[in-house]
mmCIF file of C-alpha atoms and ligand atoms in Angstrom:
data_model
loop_
_atom_site.group_PDB
_atom_site.id
_atom_site.type_symbol
_atom_site.label_atom_id
_atom_site.label_comp_id
_atom_site.label_asym_id
_atom_site.label_seq_id
_atom_site.Cartn_x
_atom_site.Cartn_y
_atom_site.Cartn_z
ATOM 1 C CA UNK A 1 -59.544 151.081 -151.046
ATOM 2 C CA UNK A 2 -62.612 151.429 -148.883
ATOM 3 C CA UNK A 3 -65.121 150.622 -151.622
ATOM 4 C CA UNK A 4 -67.959 148.459 -150.288
ATOM 5 C CA UNK A 5 -66.831 145.774 -152.781
ATOM 6 C CA UNK A 6 -63.596 145.213 -150.872
ATOM 7 C CA UNK A 7 -65.434 144.655 -147.590
ATOM 8 C CA UNK A 8 -67.200 141.601 -148.989
ATOM 9 C CA UNK A 9 -65.750 138.129 -148.997
ATOM 10 C CA UNK A 10 -63.932 136.818 -152.055
ATOM 11 C CA UNK A 11 -66.758 134.477 -153.108
ATOM 12 C CA UNK A 12 -69.292 137.310 -153.023
ATOM 13 C CA UNK A 13 -66.979 139.507 -155.071
ATOM 14 C CA UNK A 14 -66.620 136.713 -157.650
ATOM 15 C CA UNK A 15 -70.374 136.527 -158.102
ATOM 16 C CA UNK A 16 -71.195 140.247 -157.806
ATOM 17 C CA UNK A 17 -67.883 141.680 -158.968
ATOM 18 C CA UNK A 18 -69.094 144.148 -161.554
ATOM 19 C CA UNK A 19 -71.127 145.991 -158.943
ATOM 20 C CA UNK A 20 -74.747 147.090 -159.091
ATOM 21 C CA UNK A 21 -77.188 146.074 -161.855
ATOM 22 C CA UNK A 22 -77.195 148.320 -164.931
ATOM 23 C CA UNK A 23 -78.479 151.765 -163.907
ATOM 24 C CA UNK A 24 -80.746 152.188 -166.943
ATOM 25 C CA UNK A 25 -82.145 148.710 -167.645
ATOM 26 C CA UNK A 26 -81.569 146.835 -164.387
ATOM 27 C CA UNK A 27 -79.677 144.129 -166.298
ATOM 28 C CA UNK A 28 -77.985 141.842 -163.766
ATOM 29 C CA UNK A 29 -75.267 140.905 -166.259
ATOM 30 C CA UNK A 30 -73.205 143.741 -167.769
ATOM 31 C CA UNK A 31 -74.451 144.122 -171.354
ATOM 32 C CA UNK A 32 -72.076 143.392 -174.245
ATOM 33 C CA UNK A 33 -71.620 146.930 -175.570
ATOM 34 C CA UNK A 34 -70.487 146.644 -179.170
ATOM 35 C CA UNK A 35 -70.565 150.327 -180.051
ATOM 36 C CA UNK A 36 -67.141 151.566 -181.129
ATOM 37 C CA UNK A 37 -68.082 155.218 -180.590
ATOM 38 C CA UNK A 38 -70.272 157.162 -178.167
ATOM 39 C CA UNK A 39 -72.339 160.312 -178.736
ATOM 40 C CA UNK A 40 -71.053 163.496 -177.136
ATOM 41 C CA UNK A 41 -73.278 166.092 -175.453
ATOM 42 C CA UNK A 42 -71.398 169.008 -176.976
ATOM 43 C CA UNK A 43 -68.121 169.468 -178.831
ATOM 44 C CA UNK A 44 -65.443 168.009 -176.567
ATOM 45 C CA UNK A 45 -67.969 167.195 -173.805
ATOM 46 C CA UNK A 46 -68.159 163.432 -173.693
ATOM 47 C CA UNK A 47 -70.073 161.152 -171.325
ATOM 48 C CA UNK A 48 -68.386 158.176 -169.585
ATOM 49 C CA UNK A 49 -67.111 156.739 -172.880
ATOM 50 C CA UNK A 50 -65.823 158.206 -176.087
ATOM 51 C CA UNK A 51 -64.257 155.532 -178.291
ATOM 52 C CA UNK A 52 -63.957 151.802 -177.504
ATOM 53 C CA UNK A 53 -60.175 151.486 -177.715
ATOM 54 C CA UNK A 54 -59.912 154.134 -174.999
ATOM 55 C CA UNK A 55 -62.740 152.704 -172.919
ATOM 56 C CA UNK A 56 -65.756 150.447 -173.334
ATOM 57 C CA UNK A 57 -68.581 149.673 -170.861
ATOM 58 C CA UNK A 58 -68.163 145.877 -171.024
ATOM 59 C CA UNK A 59 -64.409 146.175 -170.622
ATOM 60 C CA UNK A 60 -64.861 148.626 -167.747
ATOM 61 C CA UNK A 61 -67.137 146.117 -165.976
ATOM 62 C CA UNK A 62 -64.511 143.383 -166.376
ATOM 63 C CA UNK A 63 -61.733 145.692 -165.206
ATOM 64 C CA UNK A 64 -63.678 146.631 -162.048
ATOM 65 C CA UNK A 65 -64.418 142.965 -161.412
ATOM 66 C CA UNK A 66 -60.851 141.675 -161.792
ATOM 67 C CA UNK A 67 -59.348 144.620 -159.882
ATOM 68 C CA UNK A 68 -61.714 143.858 -157.020
ATOM 69 C CA UNK A 69 -60.650 140.184 -157.013
ATOM 70 C CA UNK A 70 -56.956 141.150 -156.818
ATOM 71 C CA UNK A 71 -57.614 143.776 -154.148
ATOM 72 C CA UNK A 72 -56.446 146.455 -156.586
ATOM 73 C CA UNK A 73 -57.475 150.060 -157.145
ATOM 74 C CA UNK A 74 -56.536 149.944 -160.843
ATOM 75 C CA UNK A 75 -57.082 147.237 -163.469
ATOM 76 C CA UNK A 76 -56.487 147.088 -167.215
ATOM 77 C CA UNK A 77 -57.728 144.383 -169.578
ATOM 78 C CA UNK A 78 -55.677 143.372 -172.608
ATOM 79 C CA UNK A 79 -56.176 141.245 -175.716
ATOM 80 C CA UNK A 80 -53.915 138.468 -174.361
ATOM 81 C CA UNK A 81 -51.668 137.667 -171.439
ATOM 82 C CA UNK A 82 -48.652 138.582 -173.546
ATOM 83 C CA UNK A 83 -50.185 141.945 -174.496
ATOM 84 C CA UNK A 84 -50.561 142.629 -170.751
ATOM 85 C CA UNK A 85 -46.937 141.613 -170.159
ATOM 86 C CA UNK A 86 -45.810 143.810 -173.046
ATOM 87 C CA UNK A 87 -47.431 146.860 -171.427
ATOM 88 C CA UNK A 88 -45.657 146.131 -168.126
ATOM 89 C CA UNK A 89 -42.258 145.645 -169.791
ATOM 90 C CA UNK A 90 -42.744 149.007 -171.537
ATOM 91 C CA UNK A 91 -42.585 150.671 -168.119
ATOM 92 C CA UNK A 92 -38.830 150.181 -168.392
ATOM 93 C CA UNK A 93 -36.409 152.450 -170.260
ATOM 94 C CA UNK A 94 -33.601 151.365 -172.610
ATOM 95 C CA UNK A 95 -30.652 150.212 -170.489
ATOM 96 C CA UNK A 96 -32.839 149.102 -167.570
ATOM 97 C CA UNK A 97 -32.653 145.474 -166.450
ATOM 98 C CA UNK A 98 -35.562 143.083 -165.974
ATOM 99 C CA UNK A 99 -34.788 140.045 -163.829
ATOM 100 C CA UNK A 100 -36.894 137.066 -164.875
ATOM 101 C CA UNK A 101 -37.381 133.711 -163.258
ATOM 102 C CA UNK A 102 -35.261 131.102 -165.075
ATOM 103 C CA UNK A 103 -38.409 129.025 -165.601
ATOM 104 C CA UNK A 104 -40.784 131.839 -166.548
ATOM 105 C CA UNK A 105 -43.498 131.212 -169.144
ATOM 106 C CA UNK A 106 -41.839 130.651 -172.545
ATOM 107 C CA UNK A 107 -43.714 133.511 -174.188
ATOM 108 C CA UNK A 108 -42.387 135.861 -171.501
ATOM 109 C CA UNK A 109 -38.797 134.960 -172.461
ATOM 110 C CA UNK A 110 -39.554 135.416 -176.138
ATOM 111 C CA UNK A 111 -41.153 138.820 -175.517
ATOM 112 C CA UNK A 112 -38.321 140.015 -173.273
ATOM 113 C CA UNK A 113 -35.429 138.600 -175.287
ATOM 114 C CA UNK A 114 -36.644 138.928 -178.858
ATOM 115 C CA UNK A 115 -38.772 142.077 -178.666
ATOM 116 C CA UNK A 116 -37.760 144.251 -175.701
ATOM 117 C CA UNK A 117 -34.044 143.407 -175.716
ATOM 118 C CA UNK A 118 -33.880 144.765 -179.269
ATOM 119 C CA UNK A 119 -35.239 148.052 -177.875
ATOM 120 C CA UNK A 120 -32.474 148.212 -175.261
ATOM 121 C CA UNK A 121 -33.888 146.262 -172.324
ATOM 122 C CA UNK A 122 -31.323 144.146 -170.481
ATOM 123 C CA UNK A 123 -32.781 140.706 -169.707
ATOM 124 C CA UNK A 124 -31.310 138.585 -166.916
ATOM 125 C CA UNK A 125 -32.587 135.373 -165.340
ATOM 126 C CA UNK A 126 -32.277 133.758 -161.941
ATOM 127 C CA UNK A 127 -33.803 130.973 -159.822
ATOM 128 C CA UNK A 128 -36.465 132.929 -157.934
ATOM 129 C CA UNK A 129 -37.367 130.112 -155.565
ATOM 130 C CA UNK A 130 -34.163 130.953 -153.616
ATOM 131 C CA UNK A 131 -34.523 134.542 -152.321
ATOM 132 C CA UNK A 132 -31.015 134.559 -150.782
ATOM 133 C CA UNK A 133 -29.482 133.658 -154.135
ATOM 134 C CA UNK A 134 -31.513 136.398 -155.821
ATOM 135 C CA UNK A 135 -30.161 138.927 -153.305
ATOM 136 C CA UNK A 136 -26.579 137.661 -153.767
ATOM 137 C CA UNK A 137 -26.640 137.671 -157.575
ATOM 138 C CA UNK A 138 -28.789 140.807 -157.958
ATOM 139 C CA UNK A 139 -27.852 142.423 -161.301
ATOM 140 C CA UNK A 140 -26.944 146.106 -161.134
ATOM 141 C CA UNK A 141 -29.601 148.276 -162.781
ATOM 142 C CA UNK A 142 -32.531 145.916 -162.158
ATOM 143 C CA UNK A 143 -35.713 147.980 -162.244
ATOM 144 C CA UNK A 144 -38.219 145.141 -162.458
ATOM 145 C CA UNK A 145 -38.243 141.732 -160.815
ATOM 146 C CA UNK A 146 -40.632 139.388 -162.630
ATOM 147 C CA UNK A 147 -41.907 136.421 -160.631
ATOM 148 C CA UNK A 148 -44.171 133.557 -161.485
ATOM 149 C CA UNK A 149 -45.360 131.229 -158.732
ATOM 150 C CA UNK A 150 -46.086 128.344 -159.019
ATOM 151 C CA UNK A 151 -43.938 128.021 -162.172
ATOM 152 C CA UNK A 152 -44.608 126.107 -165.350
ATOM 153 C CA UNK A 153 -44.076 123.135 -165.550
ATOM 154 C CA UNK A 154 -41.813 122.734 -162.481
ATOM 155 C CA UNK A 155 -44.339 124.122 -159.978
ATOM 156 C CA UNK A 156 -41.525 125.881 -158.111
ATOM 157 C CA UNK A 157 -42.594 128.396 -155.484
ATOM 158 C CA UNK A 158 -41.230 131.936 -155.067
ATOM 159 C CA UNK A 159 -41.699 133.739 -151.745
ATOM 160 C CA UNK A 160 -43.645 136.840 -152.847
ATOM 161 C CA UNK A 161 -43.356 138.785 -149.562
ATOM 162 C CA UNK A 162 -39.589 138.359 -149.296
ATOM 163 C CA UNK A 163 -39.029 139.123 -152.994
ATOM 164 C CA UNK A 164 -41.150 142.289 -152.639
ATOM 165 C CA UNK A 165 -39.018 143.398 -149.702
ATOM 166 C CA UNK A 166 -35.806 142.693 -151.611
ATOM 167 C CA UNK A 167 -37.005 144.442 -154.787
ATOM 168 C CA UNK A 168 -38.056 147.555 -152.852
ATOM 169 C CA UNK A 169 -34.767 147.635 -150.928
ATOM 170 C CA UNK A 170 -32.927 147.647 -154.273
ATOM 171 C CA UNK A 171 -35.188 150.231 -155.928
ATOM 172 C CA UNK A 172 -37.056 147.824 -158.206
ATOM 173 C CA UNK A 173 -40.719 146.952 -158.738
ATOM 174 C CA UNK A 174 -42.023 143.406 -158.277
ATOM 175 C CA UNK A 175 -44.433 142.064 -160.894
ATOM 176 C CA UNK A 176 -46.095 138.695 -160.273
ATOM 177 C CA UNK A 177 -47.659 136.594 -163.013
ATOM 178 C CA UNK A 178 -50.570 135.187 -161.000
ATOM 179 C CA UNK A 179 -52.013 133.059 -163.816
ATOM 180 C CA UNK A 180 -51.458 129.668 -162.146
ATOM 181 C CA UNK A 181 -52.749 130.537 -158.673
ATOM 182 C CA UNK A 182 -55.399 133.184 -159.499
ATOM 183 C CA UNK A 183 -56.584 135.653 -156.850
ATOM 184 C CA UNK A 184 -58.768 132.869 -155.431
ATOM 185 C CA UNK A 185 -55.631 131.199 -154.027
ATOM 186 C CA UNK A 186 -52.994 133.937 -153.867
ATOM 187 C CA UNK A 187 -53.114 137.742 -153.699
ATOM 188 C CA UNK A 188 -49.695 139.155 -154.612
ATOM 189 C CA UNK A 189 -50.549 142.844 -154.026
ATOM 190 C CA UNK A 190 -51.476 142.100 -150.409
ATOM 191 C CA UNK A 191 -48.109 140.314 -150.073
ATOM 192 C CA UNK A 192 -46.234 143.417 -151.237
ATOM 193 C CA UNK A 193 -46.029 143.023 -155.027
ATOM 194 C CA UNK A 194 -46.455 146.190 -157.116
ATOM 195 C CA UNK A 195 -48.022 144.688 -160.226
ATOM 196 C CA UNK A 196 -50.043 141.550 -160.974
ATOM 197 C CA UNK A 197 -50.370 140.220 -164.520
ATOM 198 C CA UNK A 198 -52.668 137.501 -165.816
ATOM 199 C CA UNK A 199 -53.351 135.416 -168.810
ATOM 200 C CA UNK A 200 -57.140 135.423 -168.379
ATOM 201 C CA UNK A 201 -57.097 132.731 -171.078
ATOM 202 C CA UNK A 202 -56.491 130.212 -168.299
ATOM 203 C CA UNK A 203 -58.332 129.935 -164.962
ATOM 204 C CA UNK A 204 -60.044 133.341 -164.981
ATOM 205 C CA UNK A 205 -61.841 132.633 -168.271
ATOM 206 C CA UNK A 206 -61.833 129.018 -167.185
ATOM 207 C CA UNK A 207 -63.578 127.395 -170.161
ATOM 208 C CA UNK A 208 -60.952 127.303 -172.958
ATOM 209 C CA UNK A 209 -62.989 129.686 -175.092
ATOM 210 C CA UNK A 210 -61.293 133.081 -174.866
ATOM 211 C CA UNK A 211 -57.810 134.646 -174.998
ATOM 212 C CA UNK A 212 -57.150 137.648 -172.761
ATOM 213 C CA UNK A 213 -54.838 139.382 -170.302
ATOM 214 C CA UNK A 214 -54.982 141.694 -167.314
ATOM 215 C CA UNK A 215 -52.786 144.043 -165.254
ATOM 216 C CA UNK A 216 -53.656 145.072 -161.684
ATOM 217 C CA UNK A 217 -51.825 147.577 -159.469
ATOM 218 C CA UNK A 218 -52.258 149.914 -156.500
ATOM 219 C CA UNK A 219 -49.419 152.165 -157.705
ATOM 220 C CA UNK A 220 -50.913 155.325 -159.249
ATOM 221 C CA UNK A 221 -47.828 156.031 -161.395
ATOM 222 C CA UNK A 222 -47.745 152.488 -162.784
ATOM 223 C CA UNK A 223 -51.490 152.696 -163.423
ATOM 224 C CA UNK A 224 -51.201 155.987 -165.293
ATOM 225 C CA UNK A 225 -48.493 154.532 -167.516
ATOM 226 C CA UNK A 226 -50.202 151.161 -168.161
ATOM 227 C CA UNK A 227 -53.504 152.941 -168.843
ATOM 228 C CA UNK A 228 -51.733 155.221 -171.305
ATOM 229 C CA UNK A 229 -50.133 152.217 -173.056
ATOM 230 C CA UNK A 230 -53.410 150.303 -173.188
ATOM 231 C CA UNK A 231 -54.867 153.127 -175.258
ATOM 232 C CA UNK A 232 -51.721 154.241 -177.082
ATOM 233 C CA UNK A 233 -50.602 150.774 -178.224
ATOM 234 C CA UNK A 234 -54.201 149.547 -178.399
ATOM 235 C CA UNK A 235 -53.921 145.825 -177.559
ATOM 236 C CA UNK A 236 -57.423 145.830 -176.088
ATOM 237 C CA UNK A 237 -59.878 142.920 -175.834
ATOM 238 C CA UNK A 238 -63.214 143.097 -177.652
ATOM 239 C CA UNK A 239 -66.469 143.398 -175.703
ATOM 240 C CA UNK A 240 -67.501 139.781 -176.302
ATOM 241 C CA UNK A 241 -64.159 138.513 -174.966
ATOM 242 C CA UNK A 242 -64.546 140.756 -171.907
ATOM 243 C CA UNK A 243 -67.990 139.308 -171.312
ATOM 244 C CA UNK A 244 -66.642 135.733 -171.467
ATOM 245 C CA UNK A 245 -63.862 136.422 -168.953
ATOM 246 C CA UNK A 246 -66.324 138.213 -166.677
ATOM 247 C CA UNK A 247 -68.702 135.270 -166.868
ATOM 248 C CA UNK A 248 -65.889 132.846 -166.056
ATOM 249 C CA UNK A 249 -64.869 134.816 -162.968
ATOM 250 C CA UNK A 250 -68.305 134.499 -161.412
ATOM 251 C CA UNK A 251 -67.523 130.830 -160.589
ATOM 252 C CA UNK A 252 -63.775 131.232 -160.028
ATOM 253 C CA UNK A 253 -63.897 130.531 -156.274
ATOM 254 C CA UNK A 254 -65.792 127.254 -156.738
ATOM 255 C CA UNK A 255 -63.679 126.094 -159.637
ATOM 256 C CA UNK A 256 -60.359 126.750 -157.881
ATOM 257 C CA UNK A 257 -61.554 124.851 -154.834
ATOM 258 C CA UNK A 258 -62.419 121.828 -156.973
ATOM 259 C CA UNK A 259 -59.274 122.080 -159.158
ATOM 260 C CA UNK A 260 -57.184 122.024 -155.965
ATOM 261 C CA UNK A 261 -59.078 119.165 -154.320
ATOM 262 C CA UNK A 262 -58.919 117.031 -157.474
ATOM 263 C CA UNK A 263 -55.207 117.792 -157.866
ATOM 264 C CA UNK A 264 -54.568 116.679 -154.294
ATOM 265 C CA UNK A 265 -56.219 113.303 -154.882
ATOM 266 C CA UNK A 266 -54.272 112.847 -158.103
ATOM 267 C CA UNK A 267 -50.913 113.895 -156.591
ATOM 268 C CA UNK A 268 -51.501 111.427 -153.755
ATOM 269 C CA UNK A 269 -52.318 108.570 -156.141
ATOM 270 C CA UNK A 270 -49.320 109.391 -158.364
ATOM 271 C CA UNK A 271 -46.961 109.478 -155.360
ATOM 272 C CA UNK A 272 -47.832 105.837 -154.650
ATOM 273 C CA UNK A 273 -47.624 104.572 -158.231
ATOM 274 C CA UNK A 274 -44.598 102.465 -159.215
ATOM 275 C CA UNK A 275 -44.462 103.962 -162.739
ATOM 276 C CA UNK A 276 -43.972 107.479 -161.317
ATOM 277 C CA UNK A 277 -40.468 108.625 -160.307
ATOM 278 C CA UNK A 278 -41.429 112.059 -158.944
ATOM 279 C CA UNK A 279 -44.553 114.146 -158.405
ATOM 280 C CA UNK A 280 -44.333 117.953 -158.526
ATOM 281 C CA UNK A 281 -47.240 119.627 -156.703
ATOM 282 C CA UNK A 282 -46.717 122.296 -154.015
ATOM 283 C CA UNK A 283 -49.366 120.740 -151.774
ATOM 284 C CA UNK A 284 -47.189 117.676 -151.116
ATOM 285 C CA UNK A 285 -45.370 118.063 -147.773
ATOM 286 C CA UNK A 286 -42.033 117.019 -149.320
ATOM 287 C CA UNK A 287 -42.242 119.632 -152.121
ATOM 288 C CA UNK A 288 -39.323 122.072 -151.564
ATOM 289 C CA UNK A 289 -41.681 125.074 -151.746
ATOM 290 C CA UNK A 290 -44.422 123.582 -149.613
ATOM 291 C CA UNK A 291 -43.964 125.779 -146.531
ATOM 292 C CA UNK A 292 -43.884 129.024 -148.503
ATOM 293 C CA UNK A 293 -46.847 127.892 -150.602
ATOM 294 C CA UNK A 294 -48.806 127.025 -147.458
ATOM 295 C CA UNK A 295 -48.087 130.535 -146.138
ATOM 296 C CA UNK A 296 -49.012 132.520 -149.249
ATOM 297 C CA UNK A 297 -51.661 130.335 -150.931
ATOM 298 C CA UNK A 298 -55.050 129.272 -149.568
ATOM 299 C CA UNK A 299 -54.917 126.028 -151.616
ATOM 300 C CA UNK A 300 -52.307 124.561 -153.949
ATOM 301 C CA UNK A 301 -53.982 124.758 -157.354
ATOM 302 C CA UNK A 302 -54.785 122.399 -160.172
ATOM 303 C CA UNK A 303 -51.443 122.053 -161.975
ATOM 304 C CA UNK A 304 -49.509 118.821 -161.354
ATOM 305 C CA UNK A 305 -46.340 117.605 -163.082
ATOM 306 C CA UNK A 306 -44.846 114.134 -162.872
ATOM 307 C CA UNK A 307 -41.714 112.380 -164.046
ATOM 308 C CA UNK A 308 -41.973 108.816 -165.306
ATOM 309 C CA UNK A 309 -39.718 106.031 -164.095
ATOM 310 C CA UNK A 310 -39.813 104.611 -167.630
ATOM 311 C CA UNK A 311 -38.374 107.787 -169.217
ATOM 312 C CA UNK A 312 -39.520 109.420 -172.426
ATOM 313 C CA UNK A 313 -41.267 106.334 -173.836
ATOM 314 C CA UNK A 314 -43.429 106.012 -170.740
ATOM 315 C CA UNK A 315 -44.140 109.768 -170.755
ATOM 316 C CA UNK A 316 -45.309 109.724 -174.370
ATOM 317 C CA UNK A 317 -47.363 106.573 -173.811
ATOM 318 C CA UNK A 318 -49.075 108.162 -170.792
ATOM 319 C CA UNK A 319 -49.971 111.259 -172.818
ATOM 320 C CA UNK A 320 -51.539 109.103 -175.507
ATOM 321 C CA UNK A 321 -53.334 106.641 -173.218
ATOM 322 C CA UNK A 322 -55.700 108.776 -171.152
ATOM 323 C CA UNK A 323 -59.351 109.071 -172.094
ATOM 324 C CA UNK A 324 -60.799 111.677 -169.737
ATOM 325 C CA UNK A 325 -57.634 113.815 -169.833
ATOM 326 C CA UNK A 326 -57.379 115.361 -173.316
ATOM 327 C CA UNK A 327 -53.960 115.669 -174.967
ATOM 328 C CA UNK A 328 -53.687 119.438 -175.553
ATOM 329 C CA UNK A 329 -51.712 122.576 -174.726
ATOM 330 C CA UNK A 330 -53.022 125.361 -172.473
ATOM 331 C CA UNK A 331 -54.421 124.908 -168.984
ATOM 332 C CA UNK A 332 -56.795 126.193 -166.362
ATOM 333 C CA UNK A 333 -60.182 125.262 -167.780
ATOM 334 C CA UNK A 334 -62.933 122.998 -166.491
ATOM 335 C CA UNK A 335 -61.728 120.010 -168.539
ATOM 336 C CA UNK A 336 -58.606 118.024 -167.640
ATOM 337 C CA UNK A 337 -55.669 118.254 -170.032
ATOM 338 C CA UNK A 338 -52.416 116.323 -170.323
ATOM 339 C CA UNK A 339 -49.326 117.357 -172.266
ATOM 340 C CA UNK A 340 -45.638 116.647 -172.853
ATOM 341 C CA UNK A 341 -43.853 120.006 -172.274
ATOM 342 C CA UNK A 342 -40.573 118.832 -173.854
ATOM 343 C CA UNK A 343 -42.270 118.251 -177.205
ATOM 344 C CA UNK A 344 -45.243 120.604 -176.922
ATOM 345 C CA UNK A 345 -45.439 123.813 -174.817
ATOM 346 C CA UNK A 346 -41.699 123.985 -174.126
ATOM 347 C CA UNK A 347 -40.331 122.583 -177.410
ATOM 348 C CA UNK A 348 -38.930 126.023 -178.292
ATOM 349 C CA UNK A 349 -36.561 125.969 -175.284
ATOM 350 C CA UNK A 350 -35.048 122.559 -176.153
ATOM 351 C CA UNK A 351 -31.259 122.772 -176.006
ATOM 352 C CA UNK A 352 -31.297 125.863 -173.751
ATOM 353 C CA UNK A 353 -30.850 126.059 -169.984
ATOM 354 C CA UNK A 354 -34.667 125.992 -169.710
ATOM 355 C CA UNK A 355 -35.073 122.649 -171.446
ATOM 356 C CA UNK A 356 -37.696 120.436 -169.793
ATOM 357 C CA UNK A 357 -36.627 116.774 -169.419
ATOM 358 C CA UNK A 358 -38.467 114.402 -171.720
ATOM 359 C CA UNK A 359 -39.684 112.143 -168.888
ATOM 360 C CA UNK A 360 -41.875 114.982 -167.556
ATOM 361 C CA UNK A 361 -45.648 115.179 -168.120
ATOM 362 C CA UNK A 362 -47.831 118.138 -167.125
ATOM 363 C CA UNK A 363 -51.452 117.832 -166.027
ATOM 364 C CA UNK A 364 -54.038 120.591 -165.865
ATOM 365 C CA UNK A 365 -56.492 118.932 -163.519
ATOM 366 C CA UNK A 366 -60.083 119.863 -164.312
ATOM 367 C CA UNK A 367 -63.262 119.830 -162.259
ATOM 368 C CA UNK A 368 -64.680 116.479 -163.380
ATOM 369 C CA UNK A 369 -65.530 113.758 -160.806
ATOM 370 C CA UNK A 370 -62.271 112.959 -159.055
ATOM 371 C CA UNK A 371 -62.819 109.195 -159.231
ATOM 372 C CA UNK A 372 -62.992 109.318 -163.021
ATOM 373 C CA UNK A 373 -59.771 111.351 -163.193
ATOM 374 C CA UNK A 374 -57.853 109.102 -160.789
ATOM 375 C CA UNK A 375 -59.068 105.936 -162.550
ATOM 376 C CA UNK A 376 -58.180 107.351 -165.979
ATOM 377 C CA UNK A 377 -54.604 108.157 -164.948
ATOM 378 C CA UNK A 378 -54.121 104.955 -162.970
ATOM 379 C CA UNK A 379 -55.297 102.903 -165.932
ATOM 380 C CA UNK A 380 -53.042 104.779 -168.358
ATOM 381 C CA UNK A 381 -50.056 104.495 -165.965
ATOM 382 C CA UNK A 382 -50.499 100.755 -165.726
ATOM 383 C CA UNK A 383 -49.616 100.671 -169.427
ATOM 384 C CA UNK A 384 -46.359 102.594 -168.866
HETATM 385 C C1 PLP B 1 -50.583 131.369 -171.033
HETATM 386 C C2 PLP B 1 -49.698 132.131 -170.125
HETATM 387 C C3 PLP B 1 -49.235 133.412 -170.471
HETATM 388 C C4 PLP B 1 -49.529 134.052 -171.816
HETATM 389 O O1 PLP B 1 -50.873 134.368 -171.959
HETATM 390 P P1 PLP B 1 -51.653 134.401 -173.376
HETATM 391 O O2 PLP B 1 -53.048 134.717 -172.962
HETATM 392 O O3 PLP B 1 -51.478 133.062 -174.022
HETATM 393 O O4 PLP B 1 -51.021 135.488 -174.168
HETATM 394 C C5 PLP B 1 -48.447 134.080 -169.556
HETATM 395 N N1 PLP B 1 -48.124 133.536 -168.368
HETATM 396 C C6 PLP B 1 -48.539 132.309 -168.017
HETATM 397 C C7 PLP B 1 -48.141 131.760 -166.699
HETATM 398 C C8 PLP B 1 -49.337 131.564 -168.881
HETATM 399 O O5 PLP B 1 -49.731 130.332 -168.526
#
């Protein structure tokens, strides 16, 4: 991993991530290469690309860029975060166990339990924020430990370095869904994880205008298999989508800094507001995962959850009373969003052990002027 890219600071890699300007035209931005097929010099003698499912210049530029940001040798772009997760779960054989966080992304549960379990995968869950408990209750046959940190919408923190050590001791791989933190704030491979997955739909794209996924790894065997699956199953992103994610990543470092700073101001205001019973943000010193987060993250991110003293009525009223925060699902873009997980993003887990209480509201704090965001929430809370 001694490419000159890796010697440069993170911010420089964000801006210059795809490498040198185009060799032929000098284009500073990787061109959107729409061609589905590429001329060959002789029968069976192809140039760099052959057919765009197998490889495409715009996708290759994005893959180099994102791999560089995660400090990875290998990177693979997918059509969505779930397509990326699907490729990683396919590393396992029938009868193997995947151990998921008990508050993993809902789509991850659905994929594991309703798609891969039918093909023989054993799916178990645990509370990953307690490494000792994970070690104690470790299911026999676990080949993959799947962590998400911070989690959604609880913002619980898992200790990546200690989970990596545990997984390797027990003969398993550790995959980390790094969607919430992004490589700007947290680099799981450097902490010992084997695989990083992303929904690039969120902070990496950053503008709510593209759906995509990504897998990064330094493990050559994992890379060979994921690369094979990317082509064999074919859940690849189109060139225009790759361009959008690449464009988003060029400002990732600045956006994550502002998301985190705005979230801090909001978490502080919420902590002092009488209508708020509890604030969940790992940057608060009394958050149970604060010390681990401070060790493995460079800032605490833009996702904040809160529980309302006035229960579900207050939570619903808050969601419908903001003006700068837009009531919508998804997260991680420049604009601030507010949502009610119990009735929106997490409605499908109602009645299960993963049910989200109905007094909880989730914020995706954007990069607007912090005073406008604080005033908007404070004003809406006064009506709760
Ligand atoms: C959105 C999300 C996913 C799924 O990604 P898609 O791009 O919607 O398929 C996976 N993990 C996390 C943490 C997410 O927020």
